[in-house]
Amino acid sequence: LSKDGWINTGDLGWITKNGELVLTGRAKDIIVLSNGENVEPQPIEDACLKSPFIEQIMLVGQDQASLGALVIPNEESIKSWFESNNIKCHDASEITKKPEIQKLFKQVLTECVKSRPNYRSFEKIQYFKILNEPFTIENGLMTQTMKLRKNEIQKRYEALIKEMFE
């Protein structure tokens, strides 16, 4: 128990006006940047998931100078954006290759992170990679309770993550 009577479970959360506890993540899920700053990824990921363009996201950057992200785009929103901007895209595998999509995601990620309350400059997502394959239970990158298996994702995309920070 902590000094104020809480059980130290390693969970993070907040208390509503009605006195209910809302769990938001795990304390051990902290990214420590090379400058010593500690970043809790869950609130940043949650802010990014509010964008209609982002289906899934996972922050990376342990021992790096800045944050990076693996992003799964929302295909329907991207297709609509392509149509409204007169950009030709014949299949989903082309999405990640378009320079326009890289520019769009840089802007979206920056806006999502900066719009958070208590934004700190080191929380900016400096690098990102857009993936074609979603994180699912079937591919082993998600648990039965729909949580990301971050260790498995990092193993699978280790080379891509390394490339992101080079």
Tab-separated table of N, CA and C in Angstrom:
chain	number	residue	atom	x	y	z
A	1	LEU	N	0.834	-1.193	0.000
A	1	LEU	CA	0.000	0.000	0.000
A	1	LEU	C	0.873	1.249	0.000
A	2	SER	N	0.389	2.263	-0.690
A	2	SER	CA	1.094	3.540	-0.671
A	2	SER	C	0.757	4.285	0.620
A	3	LYS	N	1.440	5.390	0.889
A	3	LYS	CA	1.212	6.174	2.102
A	3	LYS	C	-0.235	6.663	2.213
A	4	ASP	N	-0.864	6.928	1.050
A	4	ASP	CA	-2.238	7.425	1.084
A	4	ASP	C	-3.285	6.317	0.935
A	5	GLY	N	-2.874	5.059	1.093
A	5	GLY	CA	-3.825	3.959	1.158
A	5	GLY	C	-4.169	3.259	-0.146
A	6	TRP	N	-3.475	3.579	-1.218
A	6	TRP	CA	-3.740	2.927	-2.495
A	6	TRP	C	-2.920	1.653	-2.622
A	7	ILE	N	-3.462	0.664	-3.323
A	7	ILE	CA	-2.730	-0.561	-3.626
A	7	ILE	C	-1.892	-0.297	-4.871
A	8	ASN	N	-0.604	-0.565	-4.815
A	8	ASN	CA	0.283	-0.353	-5.950
A	8	ASN	C	0.218	-1.556	-6.891
A	9	THR	N	-0.620	-1.450	-7.926
A	9	THR	CA	-0.809	-2.552	-8.872
A	9	THR	C	0.003	-2.372	-10.142
A	10	GLY	N	0.506	-1.150	-10.379
A	10	GLY	CA	1.198	-0.874	-11.633
A	10	GLY	C	0.262	-0.342	-12.701
A	11	ASP	N	-1.025	-0.180	-12.353
A	11	ASP	CA	-1.985	0.380	-13.305
A	11	ASP	C	-2.010	1.897	-13.179
A	12	LEU	N	-2.321	2.573	-14.294
A	12	LEU	CA	-2.484	4.022	-14.294
A	12	LEU	C	-3.958	4.337	-14.497
A	13	GLY	N	-4.398	5.434	-13.928
A	13	GLY	CA	-5.799	5.807	-14.096
A	13	GLY	C	-6.103	7.156	-13.502
A	14	TRP	N	-7.384	7.460	-13.443
A	14	TRP	CA	-7.849	8.712	-12.866
A	14	TRP	C	-9.216	8.476	-12.241
A	15	ILE	N	-9.617	9.410	-11.394
A	15	ILE	CA	-10.890	9.274	-10.691
A	15	ILE	C	-11.885	10.270	-11.277
A	16	THR	N	-13.080	9.780	-11.615
A	16	THR	CA	-14.126	10.630	-12.182
A	16	THR	C	-14.742	11.497	-11.094
A	17	LYS	N	-15.600	12.434	-11.504
A	17	LYS	CA	-16.316	13.302	-10.562
A	17	LYS	C	-17.185	12.478	-9.612
A	18	ASN	N	-17.629	11.307	-10.089
A	18	ASN	CA	-18.481	10.429	-9.277
A	18	ASN	C	-17.672	9.498	-8.374
A	19	GLY	N	-16.349	9.654	-8.362
A	19	GLY	CA	-15.503	8.830	-7.507
A	19	GLY	C	-15.173	7.465	-8.074
A	20	GLU	N	-15.428	7.249	-9.376
A	20	GLU	CA	-15.113	5.966	-9.999
A	20	GLU	C	-13.690	5.997	-10.540
A	21	LEU	N	-12.999	4.869	-10.444
A	21	LEU	CA	-11.647	4.747	-10.947
A	21	LEU	C	-11.688	4.283	-12.406
A	22	VAL	N	-11.013	5.025	-13.292
A	22	VAL	CA	-10.916	4.666	-14.702
A	22	VAL	C	-9.467	4.286	-14.973
A	23	LEU	N	-9.233	3.026	-15.356
A	23	LEU	CA	-7.883	2.564	-15.666
A	23	LEU	C	-7.540	2.919	-17.108
A	24	THR	N	-6.335	3.475	-17.308
A	24	THR	CA	-5.945	3.929	-18.644
A	24	THR	C	-4.714	3.238	-19.200
A	25	GLY	N	-3.965	2.526	-18.369
A	25	GLY	CA	-2.762	1.869	-18.872
A	25	GLY	C	-1.942	1.292	-17.737
A	26	ARG	N	-0.731	0.912	-18.078
A	26	ARG	CA	0.177	0.313	-17.110
A	26	ARG	C	1.363	1.243	-16.871
A	27	ALA	N	1.781	1.352	-15.615
A	27	ALA	CA	2.912	2.213	-15.270
A	27	ALA	C	4.205	1.706	-15.891
A	28	LYS	N	4.341	0.389	-16.042
A	28	LYS	CA	5.581	-0.146	-16.602
A	28	LYS	C	5.710	0.149	-18.092
A	29	ASP	N	4.645	0.628	-18.689
A	29	ASP	CA	4.642	0.938	-20.107
A	29	ASP	C	5.159	2.360	-20.314
A	30	ILE	N	6.403	2.590	-19.921
A	30	ILE	CA	7.025	3.908	-20.015
A	30	ILE	C	8.171	3.826	-21.016
A	31	ILE	N	8.264	4.843	-21.874
A	31	ILE	CA	9.392	4.958	-22.798
A	31	ILE	C	10.345	5.978	-22.190
A	32	VAL	N	11.603	5.574	-22.004
A	32	VAL	CA	12.611	6.486	-21.482
A	32	VAL	C	13.485	6.918	-22.655
A	33	LEU	N	13.456	8.215	-22.951
A	33	LEU	CA	14.252	8.757	-24.052
A	33	LEU	C	15.712	8.900	-23.616
A	34	SER	N	16.603	9.064	-24.589
A	34	SER	CA	18.036	9.155	-24.283
A	34	SER	C	18.381	10.373	-23.432
A	35	ASN	N	17.523	11.391	-23.428
A	35	ASN	CA	17.764	12.571	-22.597
A	35	ASN	C	17.233	12.385	-21.171
A	36	GLY	N	16.707	11.180	-20.879
A	36	GLY	CA	16.218	10.868	-19.535
A	36	GLY	C	14.746	11.162	-19.309
A	37	GLU	N	14.077	11.771	-20.278
A	37	GLU	CA	12.649	12.071	-20.138
A	37	GLU	C	11.838	10.781	-20.195
A	38	ASN	N	10.860	10.667	-19.302
A	38	ASN	CA	9.952	9.523	-19.282
A	38	ASN	C	8.666	9.891	-20.006
A	39	VAL	N	8.246	9.045	-20.918
A	39	VAL	CA	7.040	9.296	-21.693
A	39	VAL	C	6.076	8.136	-21.490
A	40	GLU	N	4.869	8.463	-21.072
A	40	GLU	CA	3.816	7.459	-20.973
A	40	GLU	C	3.121	7.408	-22.332
A	41	PRO	N	3.256	6.316	-23.067
A	41	PRO	CA	2.732	6.272	-24.436
A	41	PRO	C	1.202	6.262	-24.546
A	42	GLN	N	0.516	5.647	-23.591
A	42	GLN	CA	-0.928	5.440	-23.726
A	42	GLN	C	-1.714	6.733	-23.975
A	43	PRO	N	-1.520	7.807	-23.200
A	43	PRO	CA	-2.290	9.030	-23.472
A	43	PRO	C	-2.000	9.631	-24.840
A	44	ILE	N	-0.757	9.509	-25.297
A	44	ILE	CA	-0.403	10.042	-26.624
A	44	ILE	C	-1.050	9.181	-27.704
A	45	GLU	N	-0.982	7.859	-27.528
A	45	GLU	CA	-1.623	6.955	-28.490
A	45	GLU	C	-3.129	7.204	-28.527
A	46	ASP	N	-3.748	7.387	-27.357
A	46	ASP	CA	-5.187	7.657	-27.295
A	46	ASP	C	-5.543	8.946	-28.036
A	47	ALA	N	-4.715	9.978	-27.883
A	47	ALA	CA	-4.957	11.250	-28.578
A	47	ALA	C	-4.880	11.052	-30.091
A	48	CYS	N	-3.920	10.259	-30.537
A	48	CYS	CA	-3.754	10.009	-31.979
A	48	CYS	C	-4.900	9.171	-32.538
A	49	LEU	N	-5.433	8.272	-31.726
A	49	LEU	CA	-6.536	7.415	-32.187
A	49	LEU	C	-7.835	8.199	-32.393
A	50	LYS	N	-7.886	9.435	-31.928
A	50	LYS	CA	-9.060	10.277	-32.165
A	50	LYS	C	-9.118	10.758	-33.615
A	51	SER	N	-7.987	10.682	-34.311
A	51	SER	CA	-7.957	11.086	-35.717
A	51	SER	C	-8.672	10.041	-36.567
A	52	PRO	N	-9.504	10.480	-37.503
A	52	PRO	CA	-10.176	9.513	-38.382
A	52	PRO	C	-9.207	8.782	-39.309
A	53	PHE	N	-7.989	9.279	-39.431
A	53	PHE	CA	-7.004	8.669	-40.324
A	53	PHE	C	-6.219	7.536	-39.669
A	54	ILE	N	-6.287	7.413	-38.342
A	54	ILE	CA	-5.474	6.433	-37.635
A	54	ILE	C	-6.351	5.336	-37.047
A	55	GLU	N	-6.101	4.110	-37.465
A	55	GLU	CA	-6.828	2.941	-36.963
A	55	GLU	C	-6.140	2.373	-35.720
A	56	GLN	N	-4.810	2.253	-35.798
A	56	GLN	CA	-4.012	1.737	-34.690
A	56	GLN	C	-2.675	2.467	-34.675
A	57	ILE	N	-2.077	2.533	-33.480
A	57	ILE	CA	-0.774	3.194	-33.359
A	57	ILE	C	-0.034	2.618	-32.159
A	58	MET	N	1.278	2.547	-32.283
A	58	MET	CA	2.115	2.150	-31.163
A	58	MET	C	3.353	3.031	-31.157
A	59	LEU	N	3.581	3.715	-30.033
A	59	LEU	CA	4.764	4.554	-29.895
A	59	LEU	C	5.982	3.700	-29.602
A	60	VAL	N	7.121	4.137	-30.122
A	60	VAL	CA	8.409	3.506	-29.870
A	60	VAL	C	9.420	4.620	-29.598
A	61	GLY	N	10.585	4.251	-29.107
A	61	GLY	CA	11.612	5.263	-28.897
A	61	GLY	C	12.462	5.045	-27.667
A	62	GLN	N	12.369	3.863	-27.071
A	62	GLN	CA	13.188	3.566	-25.887
A	62	GLN	C	14.654	3.850	-26.191
A	63	ASP	N	15.290	4.684	-25.349
A	63	ASP	CA	16.700	5.054	-25.465
A	63	ASP	C	17.036	5.842	-26.731
A	64	GLN	N	16.034	6.417	-27.368
A	64	GLN	CA	16.248	7.260	-28.547
A	64	GLN	C	16.118	8.729	-28.144
A	65	ALA	N	16.527	9.630	-29.030
A	65	ALA	CA	16.446	11.067	-28.745
A	65	ALA	C	15.020	11.587	-28.830
A	66	SER	N	14.159	10.892	-29.577
A	66	SER	CA	12.777	11.336	-29.741
A	66	SER	C	11.866	10.136	-29.968
A	67	LEU	N	10.582	10.411	-30.011
A	67	LEU	CA	9.589	9.355	-30.194
A	67	LEU	C	9.382	9.014	-31.659
A	68	GLY	N	8.987	7.780	-31.888
A	68	GLY	CA	8.579	7.321	-33.193
A	68	GLY	C	7.264	6.571	-33.040
A	69	ALA	N	6.629	6.230	-34.150
A	69	ALA	CA	5.354	5.518	-34.083
A	69	ALA	C	5.204	4.570	-35.260
A	70	LEU	N	4.577	3.434	-34.976
A	70	LEU	CA	4.127	2.512	-36.020
A	70	LEU	C	2.632	2.795	-36.159
A	71	VAL	N	2.201	3.132	-37.362
A	71	VAL	CA	0.837	3.588	-37.581
A	71	VAL	C	0.123	2.690	-38.583
A	72	ILE	N	-1.081	2.287	-38.206
A	72	ILE	CA	-1.965	1.569	-39.131
A	72	ILE	C	-3.025	2.575	-39.557
A	73	PRO	N	-3.078	2.919	-40.849
A	73	PRO	CA	-4.057	3.913	-41.289
A	73	PRO	C	-5.469	3.339	-41.364
A	74	ASN	N	-6.460	4.214	-41.233
A	74	ASN	CA	-7.849	3.842	-41.456
A	74	ASN	C	-8.076	3.926	-42.964
A	75	GLU	N	-8.226	2.761	-43.590
A	75	GLU	CA	-8.299	2.697	-45.058
A	75	GLU	C	-9.421	3.528	-45.654
A	76	GLU	N	-10.606	3.481	-45.045
A	76	GLU	CA	-11.749	4.221	-45.585
A	76	GLU	C	-11.498	5.727	-45.570
A	77	SER	N	-10.982	6.230	-44.458
A	77	SER	CA	-10.698	7.669	-44.348
A	77	SER	C	-9.619	8.088	-45.339
A	78	ILE	N	-8.624	7.237	-45.508
A	78	ILE	CA	-7.535	7.547	-46.443
A	78	ILE	C	-8.058	7.557	-47.879
A	79	LYS	N	-8.874	6.567	-48.227
A	79	LYS	CA	-9.444	6.521	-49.581
A	79	LYS	C	-10.278	7.769	-49.852
A	80	SER	N	-11.081	8.177	-48.875
A	80	SER	CA	-11.896	9.386	-49.034
A	80	SER	C	-11.013	10.615	-49.199
A	81	TRP	N	-9.943	10.678	-48.415
A	81	TRP	CA	-9.023	11.811	-48.504
A	81	TRP	C	-8.352	11.843	-49.869
A	82	PHE	N	-7.940	10.659	-50.374
A	82	PHE	CA	-7.352	10.586	-51.708
A	82	PHE	C	-8.338	11.099	-52.758
A	83	GLU	N	-9.578	10.642	-52.678
A	83	GLU	CA	-10.593	11.064	-53.653
A	83	GLU	C	-10.820	12.570	-53.602
A	84	SER	N	-10.949	13.120	-52.403
A	84	SER	CA	-11.215	14.553	-52.282
A	84	SER	C	-10.014	15.403	-52.696
A	85	ASN	N	-8.825	14.807	-52.731
A	85	ASN	CA	-7.622	15.524	-53.160
A	85	ASN	C	-7.151	15.100	-54.551
A	86	ASN	N	-8.013	14.372	-55.272
A	86	ASN	CA	-7.720	13.911	-56.637
A	86	ASN	C	-6.387	13.171	-56.752
A	87	ILE	N	-6.141	12.265	-55.797
A	87	ILE	CA	-4.926	11.448	-55.813
A	87	ILE	C	-5.334	10.028	-56.176
A	88	LYS	N	-4.680	9.477	-57.166
A	88	LYS	CA	-4.992	8.124	-57.620
A	88	LYS	C	-4.301	7.095	-56.728
A	89	CYS	N	-5.082	6.128	-56.267
A	89	CYS	CA	-4.534	5.030	-55.464
A	89	CYS	C	-5.354	3.793	-55.781
A	90	HIS	N	-4.704	2.776	-56.359
A	90	HIS	CA	-5.429	1.604	-56.834
A	90	HIS	C	-5.599	0.510	-55.795
A	91	ASP	N	-4.663	0.375	-54.861
A	91	ASP	CA	-4.842	-0.625	-53.804
A	91	ASP	C	-4.155	-0.175	-52.517
A	92	ALA	N	-4.455	-0.871	-51.440
A	92	ALA	CA	-3.984	-0.487	-50.104
A	92	ALA	C	-2.461	-0.475	-49.986
A	93	SER	N	-1.776	-1.340	-50.731
A	93	SER	CA	-0.317	-1.400	-50.622
A	93	SER	C	0.355	-0.131	-51.157
A	94	GLU	N	-0.366	0.623	-51.993
A	94	GLU	CA	0.168	1.872	-52.533
A	94	GLU	C	0.147	2.999	-51.512
A	95	ILE	N	-0.713	2.883	-50.514
A	95	ILE	CA	-0.924	3.975	-49.558
A	95	ILE	C	0.382	4.445	-48.940
A	96	THR	N	1.182	3.521	-48.451
A	96	THR	CA	2.401	3.903	-47.732
A	96	THR	C	3.458	4.513	-48.643
A	97	LYS	N	3.332	4.317	-49.937
A	97	LYS	CA	4.347	4.804	-50.875
A	97	LYS	C	4.084	6.223	-51.356
A	98	LYS	N	2.902	6.728	-51.139
A	98	LYS	CA	2.549	8.054	-51.629
A	98	LYS	C	3.176	9.145	-50.761
A	99	PRO	N	3.891	10.109	-51.369
A	99	PRO	CA	4.479	11.198	-50.568
A	99	PRO	C	3.405	12.045	-49.885
A	100	GLU	N	2.241	12.145	-50.518
A	100	GLU	CA	1.150	12.934	-49.926
A	100	GLU	C	0.690	12.349	-48.592
A	101	ILE	N	0.707	11.019	-48.498
A	101	ILE	CA	0.253	10.374	-47.271
A	101	ILE	C	1.276	10.580	-46.152
A	102	GLN	N	2.553	10.603	-46.502
A	102	GLN	CA	3.591	10.878	-45.504
A	102	GLN	C	3.405	12.290	-44.933
A	103	LYS	N	3.149	13.234	-45.806
A	103	LYS	CA	2.933	14.622	-45.382
A	103	LYS	C	1.671	14.731	-44.516
A	104	LEU	N	0.604	14.059	-44.928
A	104	LEU	CA	-0.654	14.077	-44.175
A	104	LEU	C	-0.439	13.519	-42.764
A	105	PHE	N	0.229	12.373	-42.659
A	105	PHE	CA	0.410	11.749	-41.352
A	105	PHE	C	1.345	12.547	-40.454
A	106	LYS	N	2.344	13.184	-41.020
A	106	LYS	CA	3.219	14.049	-40.212
A	106	LYS	C	2.380	15.163	-39.584
A	107	GLN	N	1.509	15.751	-40.389
A	107	GLN	CA	0.641	16.832	-39.913
A	107	GLN	C	-0.351	16.314	-38.869
A	108	VAL	N	-1.004	15.186	-39.143
A	108	VAL	CA	-2.003	14.618	-38.237
A	108	VAL	C	-1.376	14.261	-36.895
A	109	LEU	N	-0.238	13.576	-36.923
A	109	LEU	CA	0.423	13.170	-35.677
A	109	LEU	C	0.861	14.384	-34.857
A	110	THR	N	1.394	15.392	-35.527
A	110	THR	CA	1.816	16.609	-34.828
A	110	THR	C	0.617	17.292	-34.170
A	111	GLU	N	-0.485	17.436	-34.915
A	111	GLU	CA	-1.675	18.093	-34.370
A	111	GLU	C	-2.261	17.305	-33.201
A	112	CYS	N	-2.326	15.988	-33.326
A	112	CYS	CA	-2.896	15.157	-32.257
A	112	CYS	C	-2.098	15.290	-30.961
A	113	VAL	N	-0.782	15.240	-31.080
A	113	VAL	CA	0.072	15.297	-29.888
A	113	VAL	C	0.042	16.695	-29.272
A	114	LYS	N	0.144	17.728	-30.098
A	114	LYS	CA	0.190	19.095	-29.578
A	114	LYS	C	-1.143	19.542	-28.978
A	115	SER	N	-2.237	18.939	-29.401
A	115	SER	CA	-3.546	19.341	-28.890
A	115	SER	C	-3.848	18.746	-27.513
A	116	ARG	N	-3.008	17.853	-27.045
A	116	ARG	CA	-3.203	17.241	-25.724
A	116	ARG	C	-2.990	18.269	-24.622
A	117	PRO	N	-3.765	18.159	-23.547
A	117	PRO	CA	-3.484	19.027	-22.403
A	117	PRO	C	-2.111	18.674	-21.822
A	118	ASN	N	-1.412	19.653	-21.327
A	118	ASN	CA	-0.090	19.468	-20.724
A	118	ASN	C	0.939	18.915	-21.707
A	119	TYR	N	0.801	19.282	-22.978
A	119	TYR	CA	1.754	18.845	-24.000
A	119	TYR	C	3.166	19.293	-23.618
A	120	ARG	N	4.122	18.371	-23.771
A	120	ARG	CA	5.532	18.673	-23.535
A	120	ARG	C	6.282	18.431	-24.847
A	121	SER	N	7.177	19.307	-25.207
A	121	SER	CA	7.815	19.274	-26.528
A	121	SER	C	8.510	17.950	-26.846
A	122	PHE	N	9.055	17.268	-25.850
A	122	PHE	CA	9.739	15.997	-26.121
A	122	PHE	C	8.756	14.869	-26.455
A	123	GLU	N	7.446	15.115	-26.321
A	123	GLU	CA	6.439	14.106	-26.653
A	123	GLU	C	6.073	14.111	-28.135
A	124	LYS	N	6.649	15.025	-28.897
A	124	LYS	CA	6.370	15.092	-30.329
A	124	LYS	C	6.826	13.801	-31.010
A	125	ILE	N	5.999	13.292	-31.901
A	125	ILE	CA	6.358	12.095	-32.673
A	125	ILE	C	7.195	12.562	-33.864
A	126	GLN	N	8.480	12.330	-33.763
A	126	GLN	CA	9.428	12.818	-34.758
A	126	GLN	C	9.457	11.922	-35.999
A	127	TYR	N	9.351	10.604	-35.787
A	127	TYR	CA	9.463	9.642	-36.882
A	127	TYR	C	8.263	8.705	-36.854
A	128	PHE	N	7.903	8.197	-38.007
A	128	PHE	CA	6.812	7.225	-38.053
A	128	PHE	C	6.938	6.367	-39.301
A	129	LYS	N	6.353	5.194	-39.214
A	129	LYS	CA	6.248	4.293	-40.359
A	129	LYS	C	4.794	3.870	-40.466
A	130	ILE	N	4.273	3.888	-41.661
A	130	ILE	CA	2.901	3.465	-41.907
A	130	ILE	C	2.941	2.004	-42.342
A	131	LEU	N	2.172	1.181	-41.648
A	131	LEU	CA	2.141	-0.251	-41.921
A	131	LEU	C	0.873	-0.625	-42.675
A	132	ASN	N	0.969	-1.656	-43.514
A	132	ASN	CA	-0.203	-2.141	-44.256
A	132	ASN	C	-1.001	-3.173	-43.483
A	133	GLU	N	-0.324	-3.896	-42.578
A	133	GLU	CA	-0.973	-4.986	-41.852
A	133	GLU	C	-1.405	-4.514	-40.462
A	134	PRO	N	-2.690	-4.665	-40.117
A	134	PRO	CA	-3.135	-4.254	-38.778
A	134	PRO	C	-2.634	-5.212	-37.700
A	135	PHE	N	-2.647	-4.751	-36.460
A	135	PHE	CA	-2.332	-5.594	-35.319
A	135	PHE	C	-3.602	-6.364	-34.985
A	136	THR	N	-3.544	-7.697	-35.037
A	136	THR	CA	-4.736	-8.512	-34.788
A	136	THR	C	-4.404	-9.682	-33.863
A	137	ILE	N	-5.447	-10.322	-33.383
A	137	ILE	CA	-5.286	-11.536	-32.579
A	137	ILE	C	-4.691	-12.633	-33.459
A	138	GLU	N	-5.170	-12.713	-34.697
A	138	GLU	CA	-4.749	-13.769	-35.629
A	138	GLU	C	-3.254	-13.713	-35.943
A	139	ASN	N	-2.690	-12.502	-36.063
A	139	ASN	CA	-1.262	-12.426	-36.377
A	139	ASN	C	-0.393	-12.350	-35.114
A	140	GLY	N	-1.029	-12.516	-33.946
A	140	GLY	CA	-0.301	-12.585	-32.690
A	140	GLY	C	0.139	-11.246	-32.126
A	141	LEU	N	-0.356	-10.142	-32.686
A	141	LEU	CA	0.080	-8.820	-32.239
A	141	LEU	C	-0.924	-8.143	-31.308
A	142	MET	N	-1.980	-8.897	-30.951
A	142	MET	CA	-2.996	-8.383	-30.050
A	142	MET	C	-3.463	-9.513	-29.144
A	143	THR	N	-3.814	-9.167	-27.908
A	143	THR	CA	-4.311	-10.176	-26.979
A	143	THR	C	-5.796	-10.428	-27.219
A	144	GLN	N	-6.341	-11.434	-26.545
A	144	GLN	CA	-7.776	-11.734	-26.643
A	144	GLN	C	-8.622	-10.563	-26.133
A	145	THR	N	-8.038	-9.736	-25.246
A	145	THR	CA	-8.761	-8.585	-24.705
A	145	THR	C	-8.492	-7.321	-25.518
A	146	MET	N	-7.958	-7.496	-26.722
A	146	MET	CA	-7.739	-6.418	-27.684
A	146	MET	C	-6.676	-5.396	-27.254
A	147	LYS	N	-5.684	-5.845	-26.507
A	147	LYS	CA	-4.562	-4.989	-26.134
A	147	LYS	C	-3.381	-5.335	-27.037
A	148	LEU	N	-2.591	-4.316	-27.358
A	148	LEU	CA	-1.423	-4.548	-28.206
A	148	LEU	C	-0.385	-5.367	-27.457
A	149	ARG	N	0.191	-6.326	-28.153
A	149	ARG	CA	1.320	-7.081	-27.610
A	149	ARG	C	2.578	-6.342	-28.049
A	150	LYS	N	2.916	-5.330	-27.274
A	150	LYS	CA	3.980	-4.406	-27.671
A	150	LYS	C	5.324	-5.105	-27.865
A	151	ASN	N	5.650	-6.060	-27.015
A	151	ASN	CA	6.917	-6.787	-27.188
A	151	ASN	C	6.945	-7.551	-28.504
A	152	GLU	N	5.819	-8.185	-28.857
A	152	GLU	CA	5.736	-8.935	-30.114
A	152	GLU	C	5.817	-7.993	-31.318
A	153	ILE	N	5.157	-6.854	-31.214
A	153	ILE	CA	5.191	-5.869	-32.303
A	153	ILE	C	6.612	-5.363	-32.483
A	154	GLN	N	7.304	-5.069	-31.370
A	154	GLN	CA	8.683	-4.597	-31.466
A	154	GLN	C	9.604	-5.646	-32.082
A	155	LYS	N	9.377	-6.919	-31.746
A	155	LYS	CA	10.192	-7.984	-32.340
A	155	LYS	C	9.940	-8.073	-33.845
A	156	ARG	N	8.659	-8.088	-34.228
A	156	ARG	CA	8.314	-8.247	-35.641
A	156	ARG	C	8.838	-7.091	-36.488
A	157	TYR	N	8.780	-5.880	-35.953
A	157	TYR	CA	9.166	-4.696	-36.727
A	157	TYR	C	10.489	-4.095	-36.272
A	158	GLU	N	11.344	-4.925	-35.658
A	158	GLU	CA	12.621	-4.455	-35.119
A	158	GLU	C	13.458	-3.732	-36.171
A	159	ALA	N	13.593	-4.312	-37.347
A	159	ALA	CA	14.412	-3.700	-38.399
A	159	ALA	C	13.804	-2.374	-38.859
A	160	LEU	N	12.498	-2.324	-38.980
A	160	LEU	CA	11.809	-1.104	-39.403
A	160	LEU	C	11.958	0.000	-38.356
A	161	ILE	N	11.867	-0.363	-37.094
A	161	ILE	CA	12.026	0.601	-36.003
A	161	ILE	C	13.459	1.141	-36.000
A	162	LYS	N	14.418	0.245	-36.170
A	162	LYS	CA	15.820	0.643	-36.205
A	162	LYS	C	16.054	1.612	-37.363
A	163	GLU	N	15.482	1.288	-38.521
A	163	GLU	CA	15.608	2.141	-39.717
A	163	GLU	C	14.982	3.515	-39.465
A	164	MET	N	13.884	3.540	-38.728
A	164	MET	CA	13.174	4.784	-38.441
A	164	MET	C	14.085	5.789	-37.732
A	165	PHE	N	14.935	5.304	-36.849
A	165	PHE	CA	15.769	6.188	-36.039
A	165	PHE	C	17.167	6.412	-36.602
A	166	GLU	N	17.487	5.802	-37.721
A	166	GLU	CA	18.821	6.016	-38.330
A	166	GLU	C	18.890	7.301	-39.101
